[in-house]
Coordinates of C-alpha atoms and ligand atoms in Angstrom, one line a residue:
M12 CA -25.0 -34.0 4.9
F13 CA -22.5 -32.7 2.4
S14 CA -18.8 -32.9 3.1
I15 CA -16.2 -30.0 3.0
S16 CA -13.3 -30.4 0.6
N17 CA -9.9 -31.3 1.9
R18 CA -8.4 -28.5 -0.3
S19 CA -10.2 -25.9 1.8
A20 CA -8.4 -27.0 4.9
V21 CA -5.7 -24.3 4.5
E22 CA -4.3 -22.4 7.5
P23 CA -6.2 -19.3 8.4
F24 CA -4.5 -16.0 7.5
H25 CA -3.9 -15.0 11.1
A26 CA -3.3 -11.3 10.2
M27 CA -6.9 -11.2 8.9
D28 CA -8.2 -12.8 12.1
V29 CA -6.2 -10.2 14.1
L30 CA -7.7 -7.5 11.9
A31 CA -11.2 -8.8 12.6
E32 CA -10.6 -8.9 16.4
A33 CA -9.1 -5.3 16.2
T34 CA -12.1 -4.1 14.3
K35 CA -14.4 -5.6 16.9
R36 CA -12.5 -3.9 19.7
R37 CA -12.5 -0.6 17.8
Q38 CA -16.3 -0.8 17.3
A39 CA -16.6 -1.4 21.1
G40 CA -14.9 1.9 21.7
H41 CA -11.3 0.8 22.4
P42 CA -8.5 3.0 21.1
V43 CA -7.0 0.4 18.8
I44 CA -3.9 1.0 16.6
S45 CA -3.5 -1.7 14.0
L46 CA 0.0 -2.6 12.8
A47 CA -1.4 -6.0 11.8
V48 CA -2.2 -5.6 8.1
G49 CA 0.0 -4.3 5.4
Q50 CA -2.1 -1.5 4.2
P51 CA -1.4 2.3 3.9
S52 CA -3.5 4.6 6.0
H53 CA -3.6 7.1 3.1
A54 CA -6.5 7.3 0.7
A55 CA -6.0 6.5 -3.0
P56 CA -4.3 9.3 -4.9
Q57 CA -6.5 12.3 -5.8
A58 CA -6.2 11.6 -9.5
A59 CA -7.6 8.1 -8.9
L60 CA -10.5 9.4 -6.9
D61 CA -11.3 12.1 -9.5
A62 CA -11.3 9.5 -12.3
A63 CA -13.6 7.2 -10.3
R64 CA -16.0 10.1 -9.5
H65 CA -16.1 11.1 -13.1
A66 CA -16.9 7.5 -14.2
L67 CA -19.6 7.2 -11.5
A68 CA -21.2 10.4 -12.7
G69 CA -21.4 8.7 -16.2
G70 CA -23.3 6.0 -14.4
R71 CA -22.5 2.9 -16.4
I72 CA -19.9 0.5 -15.0
G73 CA -19.7 -2.7 -16.9
Y74 CA -17.5 -5.6 -17.8
T75 CA -14.2 -4.9 -19.6
D76 CA -12.0 -7.3 -21.6
A77 CA -10.8 -10.1 -19.4
L78 CA -7.3 -8.8 -19.6
G79 CA -8.4 -5.3 -18.6
L80 CA -9.0 -1.8 -20.1
S81 CA -6.6 -1.0 -22.9
E82 CA -5.9 2.5 -21.3
L83 CA -4.7 0.8 -18.2
R84 CA -2.6 -1.7 -20.0
Y85 CA -1.0 1.0 -22.0
G86 CA -0.5 3.1 -18.8
I87 CA 1.2 0.2 -17.1
A88 CA 3.5 -0.3 -20.1
G89 CA 4.3 3.4 -19.8
H90 CA 5.2 2.9 -16.1
Y91 CA 7.9 0.3 -17.2
E92 CA 9.2 2.8 -19.7
K93 CA 9.4 5.6 -17.1
R94 CA 10.7 3.6 -14.1
H95 CA 12.8 1.0 -15.8
G96 CA 13.5 2.2 -19.3
L97 CA 11.8 -0.8 -20.7
S98 CA 9.6 -1.1 -23.8
I99 CA 6.9 -3.7 -22.8
D100 CA 4.1 -4.5 -25.4
P101 CA 0.8 -3.8 -23.6
S102 CA -0.5 -7.1 -25.1
R103 CA 1.7 -8.8 -22.5
I104 CA 0.0 -7.1 -19.6
A105 CA -3.0 -8.6 -17.8
V106 CA -4.9 -6.6 -15.3
T107 CA -6.2 -8.7 -12.4
T108 CA -8.5 -8.4 -9.4
G109 CA -5.6 -7.6 -7.0
S110 CA -2.3 -9.4 -7.3
S111 CA -4.2 -12.2 -5.4
A112 CA -6.1 -13.1 -8.5
G113 CA -2.8 -12.9 -10.4
F114 CA -1.5 -15.7 -8.3
N115 CA -4.5 -17.9 -9.0
L116 CA -4.2 -17.2 -12.7
A117 CA -0.5 -17.8 -12.8
F118 CA -0.6 -21.0 -10.8
L119 CA -3.5 -22.4 -12.8
S120 CA -1.9 -21.6 -16.1
L121 CA 1.6 -22.8 -15.2
F122 CA 1.1 -25.8 -12.9
D123 CA -0.9 -29.0 -12.7
A124 CA -2.0 -30.6 -9.5
G125 CA 0.9 -32.4 -7.9
D126 CA 3.6 -30.1 -9.4
C127 CA 6.1 -28.7 -7.0
V128 CA 6.7 -24.9 -6.4
A129 CA 9.4 -23.3 -4.1
I130 CA 8.7 -20.3 -1.9
A131 CA 10.8 -18.7 0.9
R132 CA 10.1 -19.4 4.6
P133 CA 9.4 -16.9 6.2
G134 CA 7.2 -15.6 3.4
Y135 CA 3.7 -14.3 2.4
P136 CA 1.2 -17.0 3.7
A137 CA -1.3 -16.8 0.8
Y138 CA 1.3 -18.3 -1.6
R139 CA 1.4 -21.5 0.5
N140 CA -2.4 -21.5 1.0
I141 CA -3.4 -20.8 -2.6
L142 CA -0.9 -23.4 -3.9
A143 CA -2.1 -26.0 -1.4
A144 CA -5.8 -25.3 -2.2
L145 CA -5.0 -25.9 -5.9
G146 CA -3.3 -29.2 -5.1
I147 CA 0.1 -27.9 -6.0
R148 CA 2.9 -29.1 -3.7
V149 CA 4.8 -26.4 -1.8
V150 CA 8.5 -26.6 -0.9
E151 CA 9.3 -24.0 1.7
V152 CA 13.0 -23.0 1.5
P153 CA 14.3 -21.6 4.8
V154 CA 16.0 -18.2 4.3
S155 CA 18.3 -16.6 6.8
A156 CA 20.9 -13.9 7.3
E157 CA 23.4 -16.1 5.6
T158 CA 21.7 -15.6 2.2
H159 CA 20.3 -12.1 3.1
F160 CA 16.8 -13.8 3.6
T161 CA 16.4 -14.5 -0.1
L162 CA 16.4 -17.6 -2.3
T163 CA 19.5 -18.5 -4.3
P164 CA 20.3 -21.2 -6.9
E165 CA 22.3 -23.0 -4.3
S166 CA 19.4 -23.1 -1.8
L167 CA 17.0 -24.3 -4.6
E168 CA 19.5 -27.0 -5.6
A169 CA 19.9 -28.1 -2.0
V170 CA 16.2 -28.4 -1.3
Q171 CA 15.7 -30.5 -4.5
K172 CA 18.5 -32.8 -3.4
A173 CA 17.1 -33.1 0.1
T174 CA 13.5 -33.7 -0.9
G175 CA 14.0 -35.5 -4.2
E176 CA 11.5 -33.1 -5.8
R177 CA 11.9 -31.5 -9.2
L178 CA 10.7 -27.9 -9.1
K179 CA 8.2 -26.6 -11.7
G180 CA 8.1 -23.1 -10.3
V181 CA 9.8 -20.6 -8.0
L182 CA 8.1 -17.7 -6.5
L183 CA 10.0 -14.8 -4.9
A184 CA 8.9 -11.4 -3.6
S185 CA 11.3 -8.5 -3.6
P186 CA 11.0 -6.4 -1.4
A187 CA 9.7 -9.3 0.6
N188 CA 6.9 -9.7 3.2
P189 CA 7.6 -10.1 6.1
T190 CA 11.3 -9.8 6.1
G191 CA 11.7 -6.5 4.2
T192 CA 14.5 -8.2 2.1
V193 CA 15.4 -6.7 -1.2
T194 CA 16.9 -9.1 -3.7
G195 CA 19.5 -7.1 -5.7
R196 CA 20.0 -7.2 -9.4
E197 CA 22.7 -9.9 -9.4
G198 CA 20.7 -12.1 -7.0
L199 CA 17.6 -11.9 -9.3
R200 CA 19.8 -12.5 -12.4
A201 CA 21.2 -15.7 -10.8
L202 CA 17.7 -17.0 -10.0
A203 CA 16.3 -16.1 -13.4
E204 CA 19.2 -17.8 -15.1
Y205 CA 19.0 -20.9 -12.9
C206 CA 15.2 -21.2 -13.6
A207 CA 15.7 -20.8 -17.3
A208 CA 18.4 -23.4 -17.4
N209 CA 16.2 -25.9 -15.5
S210 CA 12.9 -25.2 -17.2
I211 CA 11.4 -23.7 -14.0
A212 CA 8.8 -21.0 -14.2
F213 CA 10.1 -17.9 -12.2
I214 CA 7.3 -15.8 -10.7
S215 CA 8.5 -12.4 -9.4
D216 CA 6.1 -10.7 -6.9
E217 CA 7.0 -7.0 -7.3
I218 CA 4.0 -5.7 -5.3
Y219 CA 6.3 -3.7 -3.0
H220 CA 8.1 -1.9 -5.8
G221 CA 8.2 1.8 -5.2
L222 CA 8.9 1.0 -1.5
T223 CA 12.6 0.2 -1.5
F224 CA 14.7 2.1 1.0
V225 CA 18.1 0.4 0.7
G226 CA 19.6 -1.2 -2.4
D227 CA 18.5 -1.2 -6.0
E228 CA 15.0 -1.9 -7.2
T229 CA 15.4 -4.2 -10.2
S230 CA 12.4 -5.6 -12.0
V231 CA 13.1 -9.1 -13.3
L232 CA 11.8 -7.8 -16.7
E233 CA 15.1 -5.9 -17.0
L234 CA 16.8 -9.2 -17.1
T235 CA 14.5 -11.6 -19.0
D236 CA 11.2 -11.8 -20.9
E237 CA 10.7 -15.3 -19.6
A238 CA 9.7 -14.5 -16.0
I239 CA 6.1 -13.9 -14.8
V240 CA 5.8 -10.6 -13.0
I241 CA 3.0 -9.9 -10.6
N242 CA 2.3 -6.4 -9.2
S243 CA -0.5 -4.4 -7.7
F244 CA -2.1 -1.1 -6.9
S245 CA -2.5 -2.1 -3.3
K246 CA 0.7 -0.9 -1.7
Y247 CA 2.7 1.9 -3.3
Y248 CA -0.5 3.3 -4.8
C249 CA -2.5 3.0 -1.5
M250 CA -5.4 1.2 -3.2
T251 CA -5.9 -2.1 -1.3
G252 CA -9.7 -2.0 -1.3
W253 CA -9.9 -1.3 -5.1
R254 CA -8.6 -4.8 -5.8
I255 CA -6.5 -4.1 -8.9
G256 CA -3.2 -5.8 -9.8
W257 CA -1.4 -6.7 -12.9
M258 CA 0.8 -9.3 -14.5
V259 CA 3.5 -9.0 -17.2
L260 CA 3.6 -12.3 -19.1
P261 CA 5.8 -14.1 -21.5
E262 CA 3.9 -13.9 -24.8
R263 CA 3.0 -17.6 -25.0
L264 CA 1.4 -17.4 -21.5
V265 CA -1.0 -14.5 -22.4
R266 CA -3.7 -16.6 -24.1
P267 CA -3.8 -19.3 -21.4
I268 CA -4.1 -16.6 -18.7
E269 CA -6.8 -14.9 -20.7
R270 CA -8.8 -18.1 -21.0
V271 CA -8.7 -18.9 -17.3
A272 CA -9.4 -15.2 -16.4
Q273 CA -12.5 -15.1 -18.7
S274 CA -14.1 -17.9 -16.7
L275 CA -12.8 -17.2 -13.2
Y276 CA -13.4 -13.5 -13.1
I277 CA -15.0 -12.3 -16.4
S278 CA -13.1 -9.0 -15.9
P279 CA -11.5 -7.0 -13.1
P280 CA -13.9 -4.3 -11.8
E281 CA -14.2 -1.5 -14.3
L282 CA -14.5 1.4 -11.8
S283 CA -11.3 0.3 -10.1
Q284 CA -9.5 0.0 -13.4
I285 CA -10.5 3.6 -14.2
A286 CA -9.3 4.8 -10.8
A287 CA -6.0 2.8 -11.2
T288 CA -5.4 4.4 -14.6
G289 CA -5.6 7.8 -12.8
A290 CA -3.3 6.7 -10.1
L291 CA -0.4 5.9 -12.5
G292 CA 0.3 9.6 -12.8
A293 CA 0.3 10.3 -9.1
S294 CA 3.9 9.6 -8.2
T295 CA 4.6 13.0 -6.6
E296 CA 1.8 12.5 -4.1
L297 CA 2.8 8.8 -3.5
D298 CA 6.5 9.6 -3.1
V299 CA 5.5 11.9 -0.2
Y300 CA 3.8 8.9 1.5
R301 CA 6.8 6.7 0.8
E302 CA 8.9 9.3 2.7
S303 CA 6.5 9.0 5.7
Y304 CA 7.1 5.2 5.7
R305 CA 10.8 6.0 5.6
R306 CA 10.4 8.1 8.7
N307 CA 8.6 5.3 10.4
R308 CA 11.3 2.9 9.4
D309 CA 14.1 5.1 10.8
F310 CA 12.1 5.6 14.0
L311 CA 11.5 1.8 14.4
T312 CA 15.1 0.9 13.6
R313 CA 16.3 3.1 16.5
R314 CA 13.5 2.6 19.0
L315 CA 12.6 -1.1 18.8
P316 CA 16.0 -2.4 19.9
E317 CA 15.9 0.2 22.7
I318 CA 12.7 -1.4 24.1
G319 CA 14.1 -4.9 23.8
L320 CA 12.5 -5.9 20.5
S321 CA 15.3 -7.1 18.2
I322 CA 14.8 -6.7 14.4
A323 CA 15.1 -10.2 12.8
S324 CA 15.8 -9.2 9.2
P325 CA 16.8 -6.1 7.2
M326 CA 14.1 -3.5 6.8
D327 CA 15.3 -2.6 3.3
G328 CA 12.0 -2.4 1.6
A329 CA 8.2 -2.9 1.9
F330 CA 6.8 -1.6 5.2
Y331 CA 7.4 -4.3 7.7
A332 CA 9.5 -4.8 10.8
Y333 CA 10.0 -8.6 11.5
L334 CA 10.9 -9.0 15.1
D335 CA 12.4 -11.7 17.3
V336 CA 10.3 -11.7 20.4
T337 CA 12.0 -14.7 22.2
R338 CA 13.3 -12.4 25.0
F339 CA 9.6 -12.1 26.1
T340 CA 7.8 -15.2 24.9
N341 CA 8.0 -18.5 23.1
D342 CA 4.5 -18.1 21.8
S343 CA 4.1 -15.0 19.7
M344 CA 0.4 -15.8 18.9
E345 CA -0.4 -15.5 22.6
F346 CA 1.9 -12.5 22.9
A347 CA 0.0 -10.7 20.1
K348 CA -3.4 -11.6 21.5
T349 CA -2.5 -10.3 25.0
M350 CA -0.9 -7.2 23.5
L351 CA -4.2 -6.4 21.6
A352 CA -6.3 -7.2 24.7
Q353 CA -4.2 -5.1 27.1
I354 CA -2.9 -2.1 25.2
N355 CA -5.0 -2.2 22.0
V356 CA -2.1 -2.6 19.6
A357 CA -2.6 -5.2 16.9
T358 CA 0.4 -7.0 15.4
T359 CA 0.8 -10.2 13.4
P360 CA 2.1 -13.4 14.9
G361 CA 5.0 -14.9 12.9
L362 CA 3.2 -18.2 12.4
D363 CA 1.4 -16.7 9.4
F364 CA 4.8 -16.4 7.7
D365 CA 6.7 -19.3 9.1
P366 CA 4.8 -22.4 10.3
L367 CA 7.9 -23.9 11.8
E368 CA 9.6 -21.1 13.7
G369 CA 7.1 -18.3 13.6
Q370 CA 6.2 -18.7 17.3
R371 CA 9.5 -16.8 17.9
T372 CA 8.6 -13.8 15.7
L373 CA 6.1 -11.0 15.2
R374 CA 5.5 -8.6 12.3
M375 CA 4.6 -5.0 12.5
S376 CA 3.4 -3.0 9.5
Y377 CA 4.7 0.6 9.5
A378 CA 2.4 1.8 6.7
G379 CA 0.4 3.9 9.2
S380 CA 0.9 7.5 10.1
N381 CA 4.0 8.7 11.9
A382 CA 1.9 9.6 15.0
E383 CA 0.2 6.2 15.1
I384 CA 3.5 4.3 14.8
E385 CA 5.1 6.3 17.6
E386 CA 2.1 6.0 19.9
A387 CA 1.9 2.2 19.3
V388 CA 5.6 1.8 20.1
E389 CA 5.4 3.9 23.3
R390 CA 2.4 1.8 24.4
I391 CA 4.4 -1.4 23.8
A392 CA 7.5 0.0 25.6
A393 CA 5.4 0.8 28.7
W394 CA 3.7 -2.7 28.5
L395 CA 7.0 -4.6 28.2
K396 CA 8.3 -2.9 31.3
Ligands
PLP8 C1 3.9 -10.2 -0.9 C2 2.5 -9.9 -1.2 N1 2.0 -10.3 -2.3 C3 0.7 -10.1 -2.6 C4 -0.2 -9.5 -1.7 C5 -1.7 -9.4 -2.1 O1 -2.0 -8.1 -2.4 P1 -3.3 -7.7 -3.3 O2 -4.1 -8.9 -3.6 O3 -4.0 -6.6 -2.5 O4 -2.7 -7.1 -4.6 C6 0.3 -9.1 -0.5 C7 -0.6 -8.5 0.5 O5 -0.2 -8.1 1.6 C8 1.7 -9.3 -0.2 O6 2.2 -8.9 1.0

């Protein structure tokens, strides 16, 4: 009998397990509202759909260059010009199969097995799981209100002293999942400078850009050309299922990424790249969606504390409320399962994001429609009583 690798023994992504259970209940006819997964309820922008339809009518969808279609790479460069006033050479842009593939490519090109990379706890679970599956050691740096739930040079220094590890990489999302924290310009600058001074690769996950409600939305590219930026069409652009993301790379990393991408993926899906190129011009439509998330955010900020659910971290960006549920339970996994079974509302237990203290917390995504979010919260209010 063959054996299963140790590297595959990563934690399950509980949000995906909850999604599967919610889907099962919905198919069985239950009126499920899912706040479990961070995906907009809106369709891809019209221009993306039109571009895809046009391409389908042409009939031939094929491989593209491993780093993506040049129209899309130029389009993404144009996005940085428009949003950030930056002139980025399109040759530094790699299109990827979702930002998830971007992480694989970045980790494989930057780190060797046994290297050590710091991430925030709580944080997005796939970072930990991908790094672990690749044999890269993960140092989870606890973040709290004291440091506005973000990493700082001081916390990176402290964790290296405490563990005796030398970091090869630091990965930070801003806005962050699940905390909603936005790391401001000066915080990002301090981290970028610290990483440069210590020969540490700084990976900036900017997937929630376009969804900042409080504070400034700085791309680390405004501060340095040495950082690795990862972004995606999944969130602001409402294109989760199209699986298109991108990276902006320091020049000397382009070829290593291209070599690994050629063999891992051949190319990102062409149809999706064509759709994504269309989506880049759709900000009027997408900004309307952003305002609907803002309404959800304002509603939750008021209503959740009223029903006894305290908000554990600032909801400054992305579309998540991270809740402290210790008033009701010391096992948020069981709490989430019971909530789904009894009132058909799916949420994500905090253990996904925080293996040590996540039994105290729960994450709600507020990327759904206003009506859905309000209905879900009123069901929870009645249930908690
Ligand atoms: C912080 C963060 N990064 C990356 C991703 C992955 O997104 P995708 O692979 O769809 O681009 C997610 C998805 O929820 C996320 O929350």
